[in-house]
mmCIF file of C-alpha atoms in Angstrom:
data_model
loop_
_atom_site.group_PDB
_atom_site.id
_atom_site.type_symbol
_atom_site.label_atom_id
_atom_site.label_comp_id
_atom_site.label_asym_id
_atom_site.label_seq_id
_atom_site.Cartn_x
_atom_site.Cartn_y
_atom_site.Cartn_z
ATOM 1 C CA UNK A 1 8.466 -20.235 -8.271
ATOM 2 C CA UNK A 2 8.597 -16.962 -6.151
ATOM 3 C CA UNK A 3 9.370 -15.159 -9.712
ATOM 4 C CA UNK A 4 7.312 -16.639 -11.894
ATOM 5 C CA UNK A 5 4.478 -16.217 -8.799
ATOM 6 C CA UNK A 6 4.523 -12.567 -8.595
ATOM 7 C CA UNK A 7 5.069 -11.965 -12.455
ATOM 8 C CA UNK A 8 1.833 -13.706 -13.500
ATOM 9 C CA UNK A 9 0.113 -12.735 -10.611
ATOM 10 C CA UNK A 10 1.311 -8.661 -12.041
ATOM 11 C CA UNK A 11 0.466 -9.564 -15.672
ATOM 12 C CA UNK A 12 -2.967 -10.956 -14.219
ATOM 13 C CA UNK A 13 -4.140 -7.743 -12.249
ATOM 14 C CA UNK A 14 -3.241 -5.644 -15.276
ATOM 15 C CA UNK A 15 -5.255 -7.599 -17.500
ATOM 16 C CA UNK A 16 -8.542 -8.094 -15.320
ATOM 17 C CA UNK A 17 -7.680 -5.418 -12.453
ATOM 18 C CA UNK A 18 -9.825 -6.744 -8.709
ATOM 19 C CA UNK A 19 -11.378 -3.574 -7.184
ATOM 20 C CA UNK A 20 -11.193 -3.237 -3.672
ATOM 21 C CA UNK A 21 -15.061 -3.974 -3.010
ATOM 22 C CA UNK A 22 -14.988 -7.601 -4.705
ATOM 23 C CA UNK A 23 -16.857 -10.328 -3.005
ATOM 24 C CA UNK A 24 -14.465 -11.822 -1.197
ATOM 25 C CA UNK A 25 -13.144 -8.700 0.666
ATOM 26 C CA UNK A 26 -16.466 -7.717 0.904
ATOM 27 C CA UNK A 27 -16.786 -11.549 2.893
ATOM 28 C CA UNK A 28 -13.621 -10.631 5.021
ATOM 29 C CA UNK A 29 -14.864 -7.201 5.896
ATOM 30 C CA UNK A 30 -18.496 -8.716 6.931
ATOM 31 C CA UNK A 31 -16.233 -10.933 9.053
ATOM 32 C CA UNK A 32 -14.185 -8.330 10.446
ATOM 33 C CA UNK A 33 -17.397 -6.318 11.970
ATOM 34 C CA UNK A 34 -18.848 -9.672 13.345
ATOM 35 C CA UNK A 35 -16.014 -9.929 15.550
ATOM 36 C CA UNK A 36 -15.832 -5.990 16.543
ATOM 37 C CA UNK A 37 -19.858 -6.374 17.434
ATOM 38 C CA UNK A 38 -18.572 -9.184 19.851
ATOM 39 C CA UNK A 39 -15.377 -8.978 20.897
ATOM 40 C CA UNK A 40 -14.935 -5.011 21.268
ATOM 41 C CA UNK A 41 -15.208 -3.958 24.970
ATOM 42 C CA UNK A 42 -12.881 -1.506 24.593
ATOM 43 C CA UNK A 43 -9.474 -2.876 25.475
ATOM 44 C CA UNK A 44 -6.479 -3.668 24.147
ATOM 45 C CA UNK A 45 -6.517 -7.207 25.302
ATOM 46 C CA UNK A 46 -9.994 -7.963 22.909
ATOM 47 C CA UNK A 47 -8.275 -6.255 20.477
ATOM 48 C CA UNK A 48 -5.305 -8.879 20.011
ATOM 49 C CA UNK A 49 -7.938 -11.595 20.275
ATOM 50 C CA UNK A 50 -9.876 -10.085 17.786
ATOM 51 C CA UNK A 51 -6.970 -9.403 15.059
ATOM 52 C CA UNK A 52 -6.247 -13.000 15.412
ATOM 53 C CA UNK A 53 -9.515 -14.823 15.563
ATOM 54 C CA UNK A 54 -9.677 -12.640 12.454
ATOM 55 C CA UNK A 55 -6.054 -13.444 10.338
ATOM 56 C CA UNK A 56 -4.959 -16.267 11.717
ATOM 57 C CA UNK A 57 -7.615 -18.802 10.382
ATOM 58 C CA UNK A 58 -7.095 -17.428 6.331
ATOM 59 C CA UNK A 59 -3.401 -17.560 6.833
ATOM 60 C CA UNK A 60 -3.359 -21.243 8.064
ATOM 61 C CA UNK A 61 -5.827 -22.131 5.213
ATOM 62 C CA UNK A 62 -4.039 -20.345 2.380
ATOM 63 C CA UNK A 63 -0.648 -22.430 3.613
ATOM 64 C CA UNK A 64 -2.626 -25.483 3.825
ATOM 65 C CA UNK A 65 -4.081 -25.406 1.167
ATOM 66 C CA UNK A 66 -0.884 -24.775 -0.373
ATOM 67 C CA UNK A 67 1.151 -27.424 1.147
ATOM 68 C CA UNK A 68 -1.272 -30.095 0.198
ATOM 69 C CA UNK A 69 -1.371 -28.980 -3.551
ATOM 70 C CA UNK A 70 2.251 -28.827 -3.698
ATOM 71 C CA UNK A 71 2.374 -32.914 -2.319
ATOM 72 C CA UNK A 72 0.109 -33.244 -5.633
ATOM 73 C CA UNK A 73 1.567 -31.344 -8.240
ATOM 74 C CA UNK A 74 3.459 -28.080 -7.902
ATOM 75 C CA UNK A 75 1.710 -26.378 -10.906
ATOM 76 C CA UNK A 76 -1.274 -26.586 -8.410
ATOM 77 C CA UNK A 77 0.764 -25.099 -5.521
ATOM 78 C CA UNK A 78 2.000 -22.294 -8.096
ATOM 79 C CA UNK A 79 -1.575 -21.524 -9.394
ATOM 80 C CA UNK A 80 -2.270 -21.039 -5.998
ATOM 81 C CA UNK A 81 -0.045 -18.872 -4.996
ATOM 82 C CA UNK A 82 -0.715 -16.904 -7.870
ATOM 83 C CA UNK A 83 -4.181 -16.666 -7.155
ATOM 84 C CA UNK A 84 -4.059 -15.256 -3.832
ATOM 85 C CA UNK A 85 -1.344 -12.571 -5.069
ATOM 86 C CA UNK A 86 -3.620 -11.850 -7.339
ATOM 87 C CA UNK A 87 -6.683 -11.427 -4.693
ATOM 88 C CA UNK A 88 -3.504 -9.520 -2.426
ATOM 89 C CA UNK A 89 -1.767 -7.545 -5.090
ATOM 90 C CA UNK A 90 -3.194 -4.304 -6.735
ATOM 91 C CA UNK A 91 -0.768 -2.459 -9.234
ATOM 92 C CA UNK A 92 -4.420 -1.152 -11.044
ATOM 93 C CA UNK A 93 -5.515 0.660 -8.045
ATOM 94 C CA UNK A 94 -2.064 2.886 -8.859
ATOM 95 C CA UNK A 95 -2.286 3.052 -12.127
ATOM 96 C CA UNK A 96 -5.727 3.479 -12.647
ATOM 97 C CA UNK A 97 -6.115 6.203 -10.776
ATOM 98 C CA UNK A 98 -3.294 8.071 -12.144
ATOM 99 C CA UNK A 99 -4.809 7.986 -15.659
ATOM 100 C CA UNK A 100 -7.718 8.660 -15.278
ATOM 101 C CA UNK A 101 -6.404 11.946 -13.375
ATOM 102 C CA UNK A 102 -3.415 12.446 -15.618
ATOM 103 C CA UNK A 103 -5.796 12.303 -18.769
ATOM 104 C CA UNK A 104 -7.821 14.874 -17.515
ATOM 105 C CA UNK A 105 -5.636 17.038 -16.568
ATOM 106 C CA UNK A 106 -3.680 17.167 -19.726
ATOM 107 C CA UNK A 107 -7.190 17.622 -21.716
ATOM 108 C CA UNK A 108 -8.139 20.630 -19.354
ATOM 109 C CA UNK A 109 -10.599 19.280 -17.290
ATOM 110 C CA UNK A 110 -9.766 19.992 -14.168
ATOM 111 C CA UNK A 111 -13.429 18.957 -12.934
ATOM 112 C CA UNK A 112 -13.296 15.688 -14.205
ATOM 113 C CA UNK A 113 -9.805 15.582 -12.561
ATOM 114 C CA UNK A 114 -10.962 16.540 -9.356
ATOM 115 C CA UNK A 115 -13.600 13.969 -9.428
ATOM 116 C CA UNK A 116 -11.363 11.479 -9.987
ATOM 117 C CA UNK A 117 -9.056 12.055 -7.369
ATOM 118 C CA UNK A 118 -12.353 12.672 -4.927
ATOM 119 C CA UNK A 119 -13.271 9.101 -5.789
ATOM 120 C CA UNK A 120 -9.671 7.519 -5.448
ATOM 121 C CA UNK A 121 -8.885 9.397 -2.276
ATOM 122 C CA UNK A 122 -12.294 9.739 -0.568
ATOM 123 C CA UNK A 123 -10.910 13.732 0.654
ATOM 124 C CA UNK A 124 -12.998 16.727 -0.513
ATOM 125 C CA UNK A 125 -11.054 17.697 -3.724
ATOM 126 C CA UNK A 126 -13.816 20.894 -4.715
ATOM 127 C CA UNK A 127 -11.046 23.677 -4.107
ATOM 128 C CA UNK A 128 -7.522 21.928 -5.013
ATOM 129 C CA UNK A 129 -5.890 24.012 -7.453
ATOM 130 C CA UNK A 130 -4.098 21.889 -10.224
ATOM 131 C CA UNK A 131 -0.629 21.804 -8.547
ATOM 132 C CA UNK A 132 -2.881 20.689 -5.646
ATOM 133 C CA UNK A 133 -4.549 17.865 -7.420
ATOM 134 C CA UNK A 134 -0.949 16.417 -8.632
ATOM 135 C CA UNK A 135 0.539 16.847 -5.276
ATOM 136 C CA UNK A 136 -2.297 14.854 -3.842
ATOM 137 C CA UNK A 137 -2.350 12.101 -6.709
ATOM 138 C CA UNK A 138 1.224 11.358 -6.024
ATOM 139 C CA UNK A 139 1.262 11.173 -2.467
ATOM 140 C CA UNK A 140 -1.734 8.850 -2.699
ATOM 141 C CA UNK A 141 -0.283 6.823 -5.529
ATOM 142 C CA UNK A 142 2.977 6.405 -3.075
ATOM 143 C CA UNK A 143 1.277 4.749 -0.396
ATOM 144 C CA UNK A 144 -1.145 3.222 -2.656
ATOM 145 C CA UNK A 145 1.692 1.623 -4.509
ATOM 146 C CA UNK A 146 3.400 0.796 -0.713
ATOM 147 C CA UNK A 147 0.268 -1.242 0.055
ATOM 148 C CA UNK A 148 -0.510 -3.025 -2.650
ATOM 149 C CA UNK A 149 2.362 -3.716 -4.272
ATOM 150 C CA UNK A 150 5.809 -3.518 -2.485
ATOM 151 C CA UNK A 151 4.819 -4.758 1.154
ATOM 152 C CA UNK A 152 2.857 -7.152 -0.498
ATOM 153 C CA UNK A 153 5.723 -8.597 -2.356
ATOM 154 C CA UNK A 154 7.836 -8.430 0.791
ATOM 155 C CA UNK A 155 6.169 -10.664 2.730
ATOM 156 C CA UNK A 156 5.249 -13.354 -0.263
ATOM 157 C CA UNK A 157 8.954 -13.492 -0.659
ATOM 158 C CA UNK A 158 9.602 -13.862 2.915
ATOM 159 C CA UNK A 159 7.076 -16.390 4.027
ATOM 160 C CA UNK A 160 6.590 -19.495 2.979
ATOM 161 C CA UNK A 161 3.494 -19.963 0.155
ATOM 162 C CA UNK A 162 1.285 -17.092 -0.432
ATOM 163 C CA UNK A 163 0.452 -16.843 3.447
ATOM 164 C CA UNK A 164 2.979 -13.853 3.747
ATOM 165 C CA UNK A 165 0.947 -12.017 1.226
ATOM 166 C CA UNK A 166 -2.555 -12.899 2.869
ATOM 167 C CA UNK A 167 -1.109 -11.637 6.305
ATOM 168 C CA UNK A 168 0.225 -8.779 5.053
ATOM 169 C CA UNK A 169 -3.384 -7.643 2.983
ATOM 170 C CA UNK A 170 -5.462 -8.524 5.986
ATOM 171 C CA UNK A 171 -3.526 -6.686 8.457
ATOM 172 C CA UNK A 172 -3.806 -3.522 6.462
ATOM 173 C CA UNK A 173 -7.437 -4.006 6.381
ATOM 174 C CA UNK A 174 -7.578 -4.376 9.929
ATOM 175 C CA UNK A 175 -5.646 -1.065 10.581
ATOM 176 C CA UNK A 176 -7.769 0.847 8.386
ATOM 177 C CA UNK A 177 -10.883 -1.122 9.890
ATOM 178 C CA UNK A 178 -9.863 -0.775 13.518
ATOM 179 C CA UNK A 179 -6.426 0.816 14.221
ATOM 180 C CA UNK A 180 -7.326 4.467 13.033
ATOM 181 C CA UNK A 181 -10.153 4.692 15.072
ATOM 182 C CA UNK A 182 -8.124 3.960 18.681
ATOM 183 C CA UNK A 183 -7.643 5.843 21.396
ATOM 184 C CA UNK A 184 -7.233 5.792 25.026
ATOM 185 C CA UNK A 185 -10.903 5.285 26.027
ATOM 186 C CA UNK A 186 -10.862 2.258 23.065
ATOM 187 C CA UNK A 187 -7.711 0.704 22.552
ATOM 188 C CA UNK A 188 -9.603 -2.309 20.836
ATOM 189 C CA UNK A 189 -7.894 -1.207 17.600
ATOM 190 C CA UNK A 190 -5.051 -0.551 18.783
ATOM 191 C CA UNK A 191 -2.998 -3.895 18.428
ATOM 192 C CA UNK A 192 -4.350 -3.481 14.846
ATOM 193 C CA UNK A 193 -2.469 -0.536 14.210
ATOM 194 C CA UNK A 194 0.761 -1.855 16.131
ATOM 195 C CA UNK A 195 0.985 -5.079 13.824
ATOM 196 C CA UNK A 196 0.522 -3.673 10.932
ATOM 197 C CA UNK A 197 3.937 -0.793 11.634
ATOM 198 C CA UNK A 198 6.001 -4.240 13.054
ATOM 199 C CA UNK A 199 4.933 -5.389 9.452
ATOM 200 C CA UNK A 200 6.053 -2.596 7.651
ATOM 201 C CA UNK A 201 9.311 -1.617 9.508
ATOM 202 C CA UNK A 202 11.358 -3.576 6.543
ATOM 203 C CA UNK A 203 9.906 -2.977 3.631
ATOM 204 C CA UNK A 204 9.063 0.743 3.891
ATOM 205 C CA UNK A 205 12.358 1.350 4.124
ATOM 206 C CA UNK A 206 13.630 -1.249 1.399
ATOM 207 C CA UNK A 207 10.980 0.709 -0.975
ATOM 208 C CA UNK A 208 12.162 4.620 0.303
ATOM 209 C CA UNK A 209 15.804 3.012 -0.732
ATOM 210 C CA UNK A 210 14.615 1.646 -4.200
ATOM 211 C CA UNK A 211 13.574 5.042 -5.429
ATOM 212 C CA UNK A 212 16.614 6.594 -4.094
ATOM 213 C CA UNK A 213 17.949 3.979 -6.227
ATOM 214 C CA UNK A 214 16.346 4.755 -9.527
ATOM 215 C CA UNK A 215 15.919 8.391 -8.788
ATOM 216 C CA UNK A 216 18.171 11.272 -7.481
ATOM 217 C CA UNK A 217 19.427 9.256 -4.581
ATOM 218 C CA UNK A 218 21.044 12.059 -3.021
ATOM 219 C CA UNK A 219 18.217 14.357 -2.576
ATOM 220 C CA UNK A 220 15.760 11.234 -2.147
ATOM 221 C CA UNK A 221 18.299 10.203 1.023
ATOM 222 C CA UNK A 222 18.590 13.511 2.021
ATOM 223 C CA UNK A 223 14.765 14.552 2.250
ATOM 224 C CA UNK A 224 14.498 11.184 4.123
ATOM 225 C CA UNK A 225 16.452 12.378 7.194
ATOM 226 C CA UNK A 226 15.583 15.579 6.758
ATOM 227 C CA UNK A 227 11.588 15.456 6.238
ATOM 228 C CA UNK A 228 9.974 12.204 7.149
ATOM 229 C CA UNK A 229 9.642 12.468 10.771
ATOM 230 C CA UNK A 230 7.767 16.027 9.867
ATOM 231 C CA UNK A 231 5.106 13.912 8.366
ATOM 232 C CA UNK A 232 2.422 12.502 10.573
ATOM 233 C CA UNK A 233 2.976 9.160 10.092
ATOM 234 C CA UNK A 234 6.541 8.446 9.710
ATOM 235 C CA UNK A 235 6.115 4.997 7.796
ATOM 236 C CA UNK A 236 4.020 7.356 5.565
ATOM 237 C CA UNK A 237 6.462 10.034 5.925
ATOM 238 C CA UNK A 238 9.982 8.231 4.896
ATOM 239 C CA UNK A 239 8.068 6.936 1.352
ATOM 240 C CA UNK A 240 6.590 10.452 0.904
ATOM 241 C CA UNK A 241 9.957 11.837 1.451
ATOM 242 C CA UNK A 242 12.345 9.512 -0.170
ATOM 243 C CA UNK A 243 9.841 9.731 -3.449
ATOM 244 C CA UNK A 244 9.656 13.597 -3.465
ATOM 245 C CA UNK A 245 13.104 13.826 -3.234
ATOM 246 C CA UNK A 246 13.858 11.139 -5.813
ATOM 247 C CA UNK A 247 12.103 12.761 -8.801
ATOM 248 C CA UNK A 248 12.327 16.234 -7.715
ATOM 249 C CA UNK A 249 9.593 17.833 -6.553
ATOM 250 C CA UNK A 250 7.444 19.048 -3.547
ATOM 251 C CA UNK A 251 5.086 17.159 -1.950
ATOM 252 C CA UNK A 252 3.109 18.088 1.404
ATOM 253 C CA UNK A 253 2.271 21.777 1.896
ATOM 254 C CA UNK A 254 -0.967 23.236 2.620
ATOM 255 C CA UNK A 255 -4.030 22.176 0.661
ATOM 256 C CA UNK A 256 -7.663 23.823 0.319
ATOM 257 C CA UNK A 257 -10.272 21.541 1.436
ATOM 258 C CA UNK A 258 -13.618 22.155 3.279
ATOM 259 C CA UNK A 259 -13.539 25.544 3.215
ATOM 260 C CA UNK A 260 -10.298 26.249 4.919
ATOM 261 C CA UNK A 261 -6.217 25.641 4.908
ATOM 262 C CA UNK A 262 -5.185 22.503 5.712
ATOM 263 C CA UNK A 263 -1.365 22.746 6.606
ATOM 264 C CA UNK A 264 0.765 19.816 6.203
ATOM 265 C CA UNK A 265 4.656 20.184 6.364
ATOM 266 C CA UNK A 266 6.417 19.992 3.294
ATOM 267 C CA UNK A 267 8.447 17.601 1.439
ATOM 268 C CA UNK A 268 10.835 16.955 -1.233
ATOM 269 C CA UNK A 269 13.091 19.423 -2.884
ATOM 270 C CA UNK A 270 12.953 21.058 -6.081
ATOM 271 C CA UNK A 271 9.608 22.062 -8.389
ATOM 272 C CA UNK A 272 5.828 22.549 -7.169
ATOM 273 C CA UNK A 273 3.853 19.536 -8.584
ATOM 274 C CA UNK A 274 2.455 19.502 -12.059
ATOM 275 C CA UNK A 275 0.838 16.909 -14.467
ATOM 276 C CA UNK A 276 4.059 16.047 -15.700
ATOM 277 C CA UNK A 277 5.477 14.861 -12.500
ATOM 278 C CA UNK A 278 2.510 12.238 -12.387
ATOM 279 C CA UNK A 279 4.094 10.559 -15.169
ATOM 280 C CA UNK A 280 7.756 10.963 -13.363
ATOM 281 C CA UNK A 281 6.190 9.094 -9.998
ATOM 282 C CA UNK A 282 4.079 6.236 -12.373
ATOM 283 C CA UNK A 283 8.306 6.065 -14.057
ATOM 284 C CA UNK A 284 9.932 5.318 -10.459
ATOM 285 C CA UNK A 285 7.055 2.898 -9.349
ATOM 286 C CA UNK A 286 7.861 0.631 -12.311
ATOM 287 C CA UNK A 287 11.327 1.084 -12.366
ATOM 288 C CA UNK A 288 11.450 0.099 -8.335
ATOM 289 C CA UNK A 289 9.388 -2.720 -8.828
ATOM 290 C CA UNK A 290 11.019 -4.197 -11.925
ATOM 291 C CA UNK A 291 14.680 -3.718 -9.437
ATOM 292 C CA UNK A 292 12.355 -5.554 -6.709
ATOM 293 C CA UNK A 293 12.140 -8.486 -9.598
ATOM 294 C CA UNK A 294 15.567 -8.195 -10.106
ATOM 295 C CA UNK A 295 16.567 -8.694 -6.850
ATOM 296 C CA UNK A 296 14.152 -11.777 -6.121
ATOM 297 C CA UNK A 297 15.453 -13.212 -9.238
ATOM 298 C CA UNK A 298 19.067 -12.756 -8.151
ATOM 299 C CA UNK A 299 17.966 -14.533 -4.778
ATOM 300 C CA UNK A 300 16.393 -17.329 -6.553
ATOM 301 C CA UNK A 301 19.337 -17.931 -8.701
ATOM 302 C CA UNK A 302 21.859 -18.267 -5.747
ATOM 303 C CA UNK A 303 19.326 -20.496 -4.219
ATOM 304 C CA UNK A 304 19.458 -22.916 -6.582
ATOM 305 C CA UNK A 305 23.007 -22.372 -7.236
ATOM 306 C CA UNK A 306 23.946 -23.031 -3.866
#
């Protein structure tokens, strides 16, 4: 049921693709500030309260729910599940994106281009050469991907119903929310931010090892250990990395924005980034996500075996 689960929930989102501002996590996010108004007095302590006075309510509900569907009929259990992965998952926000930008860059307007990737990324995109614009797209569609797709699938497979998936959305939420604006005069987010790299220890670096998989694994593993801890955030950095190196090209570097340089370090080996290479990252998204199926169906199947 895990399978079937996160194949119609996939087929689903690319048919009618859920934007991030839908009602419900509109709902959530209403929610979400409720509790900050409250709850915030600027330590850590609130904080923890406040992250689970805020997740762990859904979670129970979306594996009760679950639980008592499944005691009726386990087509109701699986439509379930597939309904929150759908409400979880978001290849589209990838893909999308990527078009659109691809599109216009291979049609010459780098305008409509820049737009695009203003939109996607919310970053001031007025300067960005072209090599610039596909250097951003792909690091954006790389975490993008992370999010919404492969941690996401992680934690469906791993807990029981769809409650891993639910956790693992709302807690990325919350860190964007709360855990990016913490510091040491407001550490309310900061518990925020800490759950949500516990969460993604694993599968990060399951997903940097899938594209070394079905890319250049050497250069993908070597740009890895070589490169990721460069990168500001080093969950960010080691799927940056491992993807740069695993289709071949350079990633980080400085970038024109506001007026000024913005320097990054760099990563990857190989060519500067081009249109083409959009296509090359969209190829080892797909191809790490179908081994991801292949995997889970290779689990099931000793399951049941055994």
């Amino acid at each position: 049921m895990t399978l079937l689960s996160l194949i119609a929930a996939l087929l689903l989102e690319q048919v009618r693709p859920l934007g991030n501002r839908n009602r419900v996590w509109l709902l959530f996010t209403r929610y979400a500030n409720h509790l900050e108004r409250n709850l915030n007095a600027g330590s850590n302590r609130h904080g923890v309260l406040a992250w689970l006075a805020a997740i762990v309510p859904f979670v129970a509900v979306a594996l009760g729910v679950f639980y008592l569907l499944d005691m009726v009929s386990s087509a109701l259990a699986f439509a379930w599940s597939v309904f929150v992965l759908y409400l979880t998952m978001g290849f589209r926000h990838f893909s999308g994106a990527f078009s659109d930008i691809s599109l216009a860059l291979a049609e010459g307007r780098d305008f409509d281009a820049r737009q695009a990737l203003a939109q996607w990324t919310g970053q001031p995109t007025s300067e960005l050469s072209v090599n610039e614009i596909s250097r951003l797209a792909i690091e954006q569609g790389v975490i993008d991907t992370y999010r919404h797709v492969f941690g996401t699938m992680f934690w469906f497979v791993i807990l029981p119903g769809p409650a891993g998936a639910l956790l693992y959305r709302l807690s990325v939420m919350l860190a964007q929310k709360w855990g990016d604006r913490w510091s040491e005069e407001d550490r309310f987010g900061r518990f925020a931010a800490q759950a949500l790299a516990w969460l993604d220890w694993v599968p990060v670096r399951l997903t940097a090892a899938s594209f070394a998989i079905m890319g250049d694994f050497e250069d993908a593993v070597y740009c890895w250990r070589s490169q990721a801890r460069t990168w500001g955030n080093y969950a960010h950095g080691i799927l940056l990395a491992s993807a740069a190196g695993a289709i071949g090209v350079k990633l980080g570097d400085p970038l024109r924005q506001d007026y000024t340089v913005r320097f990054r370090p760099e990563l990857g080996v190989g060519d500067e980034a081009d249109p083409y290479y959009l296509k090359s990252a969209v190829g080892l998204v797909w191809r790490s996500a179908l081994l991801w199926l292949g995997v889970i169906l290779l689990m099931s199947l000793t399951f049941h075996i055994g």
